[in-house]
Short mmCIF file of N, CA and C and ligand atoms in Angstrom, two decimals:
data_model
loop_
_atom_site.label_atom_id
_atom_site.label_comp_id
_atom_site.label_asym_id
_atom_site.label_seq_id
_atom_site.Cartn_x
_atom_site.Cartn_y
_atom_site.Cartn_z
N UNK A 1 0.85 -1.19 0.00
CA UNK A 1 0.00 0.00 0.00
C UNK A 1 0.88 1.24 0.00
N UNK A 2 0.45 2.28 -0.65
CA UNK A 2 1.28 3.48 -0.70
C UNK A 2 1.27 4.23 0.62
N UNK A 3 2.29 5.04 0.83
CA UNK A 3 2.26 5.88 2.03
C UNK A 3 1.18 6.94 1.88
N UNK A 4 0.56 7.28 3.00
CA UNK A 4 -0.46 8.33 3.02
C UNK A 4 0.17 9.55 3.70
N UNK A 5 0.21 10.67 3.00
CA UNK A 5 0.81 11.88 3.55
C UNK A 5 -0.31 12.80 4.03
N UNK A 6 -0.19 13.25 5.27
CA UNK A 6 -1.16 14.21 5.81
C UNK A 6 -0.71 15.61 5.38
N UNK A 7 -1.44 16.25 4.48
CA UNK A 7 -1.01 17.56 3.98
C UNK A 7 -1.03 18.64 5.05
N UNK A 8 -1.77 18.41 6.13
CA UNK A 8 -1.77 19.41 7.20
C UNK A 8 -0.47 19.37 8.00
N UNK A 9 0.15 18.21 8.04
CA UNK A 9 1.41 18.08 8.79
C UNK A 9 2.64 18.29 7.91
N UNK A 10 2.58 17.86 6.66
CA UNK A 10 3.76 17.95 5.79
C UNK A 10 4.03 19.40 5.41
N UNK A 11 5.29 19.80 5.57
CA UNK A 11 5.69 21.15 5.13
C UNK A 11 6.71 21.06 4.00
N UNK A 12 6.79 19.87 3.37
CA UNK A 12 7.72 19.68 2.27
C UNK A 12 9.18 19.72 2.69
N UNK A 13 9.42 19.54 3.98
CA UNK A 13 10.78 19.68 4.52
C UNK A 13 11.38 21.01 4.07
N UNK A 14 10.64 22.06 4.28
CA UNK A 14 11.07 23.40 3.87
C UNK A 14 12.49 23.69 4.35
N UNK A 15 13.29 24.19 3.43
CA UNK A 15 14.68 24.53 3.77
C UNK A 15 15.65 23.43 3.41
N UNK A 16 15.16 22.26 3.05
CA UNK A 16 16.04 21.17 2.65
C UNK A 16 16.03 21.03 1.13
N UNK A 17 17.19 20.75 0.57
CA UNK A 17 17.26 20.55 -0.88
C UNK A 17 16.46 19.31 -1.28
N UNK A 18 16.58 18.26 -0.46
CA UNK A 18 15.82 17.03 -0.70
C UNK A 18 15.10 16.68 0.59
N UNK A 19 13.83 16.38 0.48
CA UNK A 19 13.07 16.07 1.70
C UNK A 19 13.56 14.76 2.31
N UNK A 20 13.28 14.59 3.59
CA UNK A 20 13.70 13.38 4.29
C UNK A 20 13.07 12.14 3.66
N UNK A 21 11.81 12.24 3.28
CA UNK A 21 11.16 11.05 2.72
C UNK A 21 11.70 10.71 1.33
N UNK A 22 12.04 11.74 0.54
CA UNK A 22 12.65 11.48 -0.77
C UNK A 22 14.00 10.79 -0.58
N UNK A 23 14.75 11.32 0.37
CA UNK A 23 16.09 10.79 0.63
C UNK A 23 16.03 9.34 1.11
N UNK A 24 15.00 9.02 1.90
CA UNK A 24 14.95 7.70 2.54
C UNK A 24 14.43 6.60 1.62
N UNK A 25 13.63 6.94 0.64
CA UNK A 25 12.96 5.88 -0.12
C UNK A 25 13.93 5.13 -1.05
N UNK A 26 14.08 3.83 -0.84
CA UNK A 26 14.99 3.05 -1.68
C UNK A 26 14.48 2.91 -3.12
N UNK A 27 13.19 3.15 -3.32
CA UNK A 27 12.63 3.04 -4.66
C UNK A 27 12.49 4.38 -5.36
N UNK A 28 12.94 5.46 -4.71
CA UNK A 28 12.85 6.80 -5.27
C UNK A 28 11.40 7.14 -5.65
N UNK A 29 10.49 6.84 -4.75
CA UNK A 29 9.07 6.99 -5.05
C UNK A 29 8.47 8.30 -4.56
N UNK A 30 9.12 8.95 -3.61
CA UNK A 30 8.53 10.15 -3.01
C UNK A 30 9.06 11.41 -3.68
N UNK A 31 8.21 12.41 -3.78
CA UNK A 31 8.65 13.70 -4.30
C UNK A 31 7.79 14.80 -3.69
N UNK A 32 8.35 15.99 -3.63
CA UNK A 32 7.60 17.15 -3.15
C UNK A 32 7.06 17.87 -4.38
N UNK A 33 5.74 17.99 -4.43
CA UNK A 33 5.09 18.57 -5.60
C UNK A 33 5.04 20.09 -5.58
N UNK A 34 4.43 20.64 -6.60
CA UNK A 34 4.26 22.08 -6.71
C UNK A 34 3.46 22.65 -5.54
N UNK A 35 2.66 21.79 -4.92
CA UNK A 35 1.87 22.24 -3.77
C UNK A 35 2.68 22.29 -2.49
N UNK A 36 3.98 21.91 -2.58
CA UNK A 36 4.83 21.95 -1.40
C UNK A 36 4.61 20.78 -0.46
N UNK A 37 3.90 19.78 -0.92
CA UNK A 37 3.61 18.60 -0.09
C UNK A 37 4.21 17.36 -0.75
N UNK A 38 4.48 16.38 0.09
CA UNK A 38 5.06 15.14 -0.43
C UNK A 38 3.99 14.22 -1.01
N UNK A 39 4.40 13.49 -2.05
CA UNK A 39 3.51 12.54 -2.71
C UNK A 39 4.32 11.30 -3.10
N UNK A 40 3.58 10.24 -3.34
CA UNK A 40 4.20 9.01 -3.86
C UNK A 40 3.79 8.90 -5.33
N UNK A 41 4.78 8.84 -6.23
CA UNK A 41 4.43 8.88 -7.65
C UNK A 41 4.18 7.50 -8.26
N UNK A 42 4.46 6.44 -7.52
CA UNK A 42 4.24 5.10 -8.07
C UNK A 42 3.82 4.18 -6.92
N UNK A 43 2.58 4.34 -6.51
CA UNK A 43 2.10 3.61 -5.33
C UNK A 43 2.28 2.10 -5.47
N UNK A 44 2.12 1.61 -6.68
CA UNK A 44 2.20 0.15 -6.86
C UNK A 44 3.60 -0.39 -6.62
N UNK A 45 4.60 0.50 -6.69
CA UNK A 45 5.98 0.05 -6.49
C UNK A 45 6.42 0.10 -5.03
N UNK A 46 5.57 0.65 -4.17
CA UNK A 46 5.92 0.75 -2.75
C UNK A 46 5.85 -0.63 -2.11
N UNK A 47 6.89 -0.99 -1.37
CA UNK A 47 6.88 -2.31 -0.72
C UNK A 47 6.77 -2.18 0.81
N UNK A 48 6.25 -1.04 1.28
CA UNK A 48 5.95 -0.86 2.71
C UNK A 48 7.17 -1.03 3.62
N UNK A 49 8.30 -0.51 3.17
CA UNK A 49 9.49 -0.66 4.01
C UNK A 49 9.46 0.28 5.20
N UNK A 50 8.60 1.29 5.17
CA UNK A 50 8.40 2.26 6.25
C UNK A 50 9.55 3.24 6.43
N UNK A 51 10.52 3.24 5.53
CA UNK A 51 11.65 4.16 5.68
C UNK A 51 11.19 5.61 5.66
N UNK A 52 10.31 5.95 4.72
CA UNK A 52 9.83 7.34 4.65
C UNK A 52 9.05 7.70 5.91
N UNK A 53 8.28 6.77 6.40
CA UNK A 53 7.46 7.02 7.60
C UNK A 53 8.36 7.32 8.80
N UNK A 54 9.41 6.52 8.94
CA UNK A 54 10.29 6.69 10.09
C UNK A 54 11.11 7.97 10.00
N UNK A 55 11.44 8.40 8.79
CA UNK A 55 12.30 9.57 8.64
C UNK A 55 11.57 10.90 8.76
N UNK A 56 10.28 10.91 8.55
CA UNK A 56 9.56 12.19 8.56
C UNK A 56 9.60 12.83 9.94
N UNK A 57 10.18 14.02 10.05
CA UNK A 57 10.27 14.67 11.36
C UNK A 57 8.95 15.23 11.86
N UNK A 58 7.95 15.24 11.01
CA UNK A 58 6.64 15.81 11.39
C UNK A 58 5.56 14.74 11.55
N UNK A 59 5.97 13.48 11.52
CA UNK A 59 5.00 12.38 11.63
C UNK A 59 3.85 12.56 10.65
N UNK A 60 4.18 12.95 9.43
CA UNK A 60 3.14 13.27 8.45
C UNK A 60 2.78 12.08 7.56
N UNK A 61 3.52 10.98 7.67
CA UNK A 61 3.28 9.85 6.77
C UNK A 61 2.87 8.62 7.55
N UNK A 62 1.97 7.89 6.99
CA UNK A 62 1.65 6.57 7.53
C UNK A 62 1.40 5.63 6.36
N UNK A 63 1.58 4.37 6.59
CA UNK A 63 1.22 3.40 5.56
C UNK A 63 0.03 2.60 6.08
N UNK A 64 -0.78 2.16 5.19
CA UNK A 64 -1.91 1.31 5.56
C UNK A 64 -1.49 -0.13 5.32
N UNK A 65 -1.84 -0.98 6.24
CA UNK A 65 -1.48 -2.38 6.11
C UNK A 65 -2.18 -2.98 4.89
N UNK A 66 -1.49 -3.82 4.12
CA UNK A 66 -2.14 -4.47 2.99
C UNK A 66 -3.38 -5.23 3.45
N UNK A 67 -4.40 -5.27 2.60
CA UNK A 67 -5.66 -5.89 3.01
C UNK A 67 -5.47 -7.36 3.37
N UNK A 68 -4.44 -8.00 2.80
CA UNK A 68 -4.20 -9.39 3.14
C UNK A 68 -3.86 -9.53 4.63
N UNK A 69 -3.31 -8.46 5.20
CA UNK A 69 -2.90 -8.51 6.60
C UNK A 69 -3.91 -7.86 7.54
N UNK A 70 -4.49 -6.76 7.13
CA UNK A 70 -5.31 -6.09 8.13
C UNK A 70 -6.41 -5.20 7.61
N UNK A 71 -6.65 -5.17 6.34
CA UNK A 71 -7.64 -4.30 5.73
C UNK A 71 -7.28 -2.84 6.01
N UNK A 72 -8.02 -1.92 5.39
CA UNK A 72 -7.59 -0.54 5.34
C UNK A 72 -7.56 0.20 6.67
N UNK A 73 -8.38 -0.21 7.60
CA UNK A 73 -8.40 0.54 8.86
C UNK A 73 -7.20 0.24 9.75
N UNK A 74 -6.52 -0.87 9.50
CA UNK A 74 -5.38 -1.23 10.33
C UNK A 74 -4.20 -0.31 10.02
N UNK A 75 -3.51 0.09 11.08
CA UNK A 75 -2.39 1.02 10.92
C UNK A 75 -1.19 0.57 11.72
N UNK A 76 -0.03 0.95 11.24
CA UNK A 76 1.21 0.69 11.95
C UNK A 76 2.00 1.99 11.90
N UNK A 77 2.21 2.60 13.06
CA UNK A 77 2.83 3.91 13.10
C UNK A 77 4.09 3.85 13.96
N UNK A 78 5.26 4.20 13.41
CA UNK A 78 6.47 4.23 14.22
C UNK A 78 6.65 5.60 14.87
N UNK A 79 6.96 5.60 16.15
CA UNK A 79 7.26 6.85 16.85
C UNK A 79 8.75 6.82 17.17
N UNK A 80 9.50 7.67 16.50
CA UNK A 80 10.96 7.61 16.62
C UNK A 80 11.43 8.33 17.87
N UNK A 81 12.24 7.65 18.67
CA UNK A 81 12.89 8.28 19.81
C UNK A 81 14.38 8.33 19.55
N UNK A 82 15.13 8.82 20.50
CA UNK A 82 16.57 8.94 20.29
C UNK A 82 17.23 7.58 20.20
N UNK A 83 16.89 6.70 21.12
CA UNK A 83 17.50 5.38 21.14
C UNK A 83 16.50 4.25 21.03
N UNK A 84 15.28 4.59 20.72
CA UNK A 84 14.24 3.56 20.67
C UNK A 84 13.20 3.93 19.64
N UNK A 85 12.50 2.92 19.21
CA UNK A 85 11.38 3.14 18.31
C UNK A 85 10.16 2.46 18.91
N UNK A 86 9.06 3.18 18.94
CA UNK A 86 7.81 2.62 19.46
C UNK A 86 6.86 2.41 18.30
N UNK A 87 6.44 1.19 18.11
CA UNK A 87 5.49 0.86 17.04
C UNK A 87 4.10 0.85 17.63
N UNK A 88 3.23 1.67 17.05
CA UNK A 88 1.84 1.73 17.50
C UNK A 88 1.00 0.99 16.47
N UNK A 89 0.46 -0.14 16.88
CA UNK A 89 -0.30 -0.99 15.96
C UNK A 89 -1.79 -0.89 16.28
N UNK A 90 -2.58 -0.55 15.28
CA UNK A 90 -4.03 -0.46 15.45
C UNK A 90 -4.69 -1.46 14.51
N UNK A 91 -5.53 -2.32 15.06
CA UNK A 91 -6.17 -3.32 14.20
C UNK A 91 -7.46 -2.79 13.60
N UNK A 92 -8.13 -3.60 12.84
CA UNK A 92 -9.32 -3.13 12.11
C UNK A 92 -10.47 -2.75 13.03
N UNK A 93 -10.40 -3.16 14.31
CA UNK A 93 -11.46 -2.79 15.26
C UNK A 93 -11.09 -1.58 16.11
N UNK A 94 -9.93 -1.00 15.81
CA UNK A 94 -9.50 0.18 16.55
C UNK A 94 -8.73 -0.13 17.82
N UNK A 95 -8.45 -1.40 18.07
CA UNK A 95 -7.65 -1.76 19.25
C UNK A 95 -6.19 -1.44 18.99
N UNK A 96 -5.55 -0.80 19.95
CA UNK A 96 -4.17 -0.36 19.75
C UNK A 96 -3.24 -1.03 20.75
N UNK A 97 -2.10 -1.46 20.24
CA UNK A 97 -1.05 -2.04 21.07
C UNK A 97 0.24 -1.34 20.69
N UNK A 98 1.09 -1.07 21.67
CA UNK A 98 2.38 -0.44 21.35
C UNK A 98 3.52 -1.38 21.75
N UNK A 99 4.57 -1.36 20.96
CA UNK A 99 5.77 -2.14 21.21
C UNK A 99 6.96 -1.19 21.15
N UNK A 100 7.79 -1.23 22.15
CA UNK A 100 8.95 -0.34 22.17
C UNK A 100 10.23 -1.15 22.10
N UNK A 101 11.11 -0.76 21.19
CA UNK A 101 12.39 -1.47 21.02
C UNK A 101 13.52 -0.46 21.01
N UNK A 102 14.64 -0.87 21.57
CA UNK A 102 15.84 -0.06 21.40
C UNK A 102 16.29 -0.21 19.95
N UNK A 103 16.69 0.88 19.35
CA UNK A 103 17.16 0.77 17.97
C UNK A 103 18.62 1.18 17.81
N UNK A 104 19.25 1.59 18.89
CA UNK A 104 20.67 1.88 18.83
C UNK A 104 21.30 1.41 20.12
N UNK A 105 22.52 0.97 20.04
CA UNK A 105 23.24 0.63 21.25
C UNK A 105 23.85 1.89 21.82
N UNK A 106 23.85 2.01 23.14
CA UNK A 106 24.53 3.14 23.75
C UNK A 106 26.01 2.99 23.50
N UNK A 107 26.63 4.03 22.99
CA UNK A 107 28.06 3.99 22.72
C UNK A 107 28.77 4.72 23.85
N UNK A 108 29.66 4.01 24.52
CA UNK A 108 30.42 4.64 25.61
C UNK A 108 31.89 4.61 25.23
N UNK A 109 32.49 5.82 25.13
CA UNK A 109 33.92 5.90 24.78
C UNK A 109 34.79 5.79 26.01
S1 SF4 B 1 9.64 14.02 5.33
FE1 SF4 B 1 7.57 14.53 6.11
S2 SF4 B 1 7.51 16.77 6.21
FE2 SF4 B 1 9.24 16.20 4.89
S3 SF4 B 1 8.36 16.24 2.79
FE3 SF4 B 1 8.24 14.11 3.56
S4 SF4 B 1 6.17 13.97 4.45
FE4 SF4 B 1 6.63 16.15 4.23
S1 SF4 B 2 7.28 2.76 2.40
FE1 SF4 B 2 9.40 2.45 1.60
S2 SF4 B 2 9.15 1.94 -0.55
FE2 SF4 B 2 7.20 2.81 0.15
S3 SF4 B 2 7.35 5.00 -0.40
FE3 SF4 B 2 8.04 4.78 1.75
S4 SF4 B 2 10.28 4.54 1.66
FE4 SF4 B 2 9.44 4.17 -0.42
#
């Protein structure tokens, strides 16, 4: 499923030559349009890697789970922390569960 960009939250990464989501997408699928908002130009090529979702500093992107897994109402939202990522999973009935994982090892010199 393609990423869904909330136009109220997206500011096109104003001030950056390339937006975070454009930079992150391994398929080069995201672009900032004339409207100053991010879009996915080839939804069918998106493989739900969530890289764009995780990189957006404004939490403006989400992906919808493929219908084979959870139908359209199901959501998976990553909340990025400094050393951890919290995945907020919402099923088709609106039940939400969160999972928190460390995503970096503390480096001590
Ligand atoms: S990273 Fe977020 S704020 Fe920046 S262009 Fe993409 S969706 Fe918009
Ligand atoms: S989920 Fe992955 S493949 Fe799909 S648009 Fe975002 S970065 Fe690209």
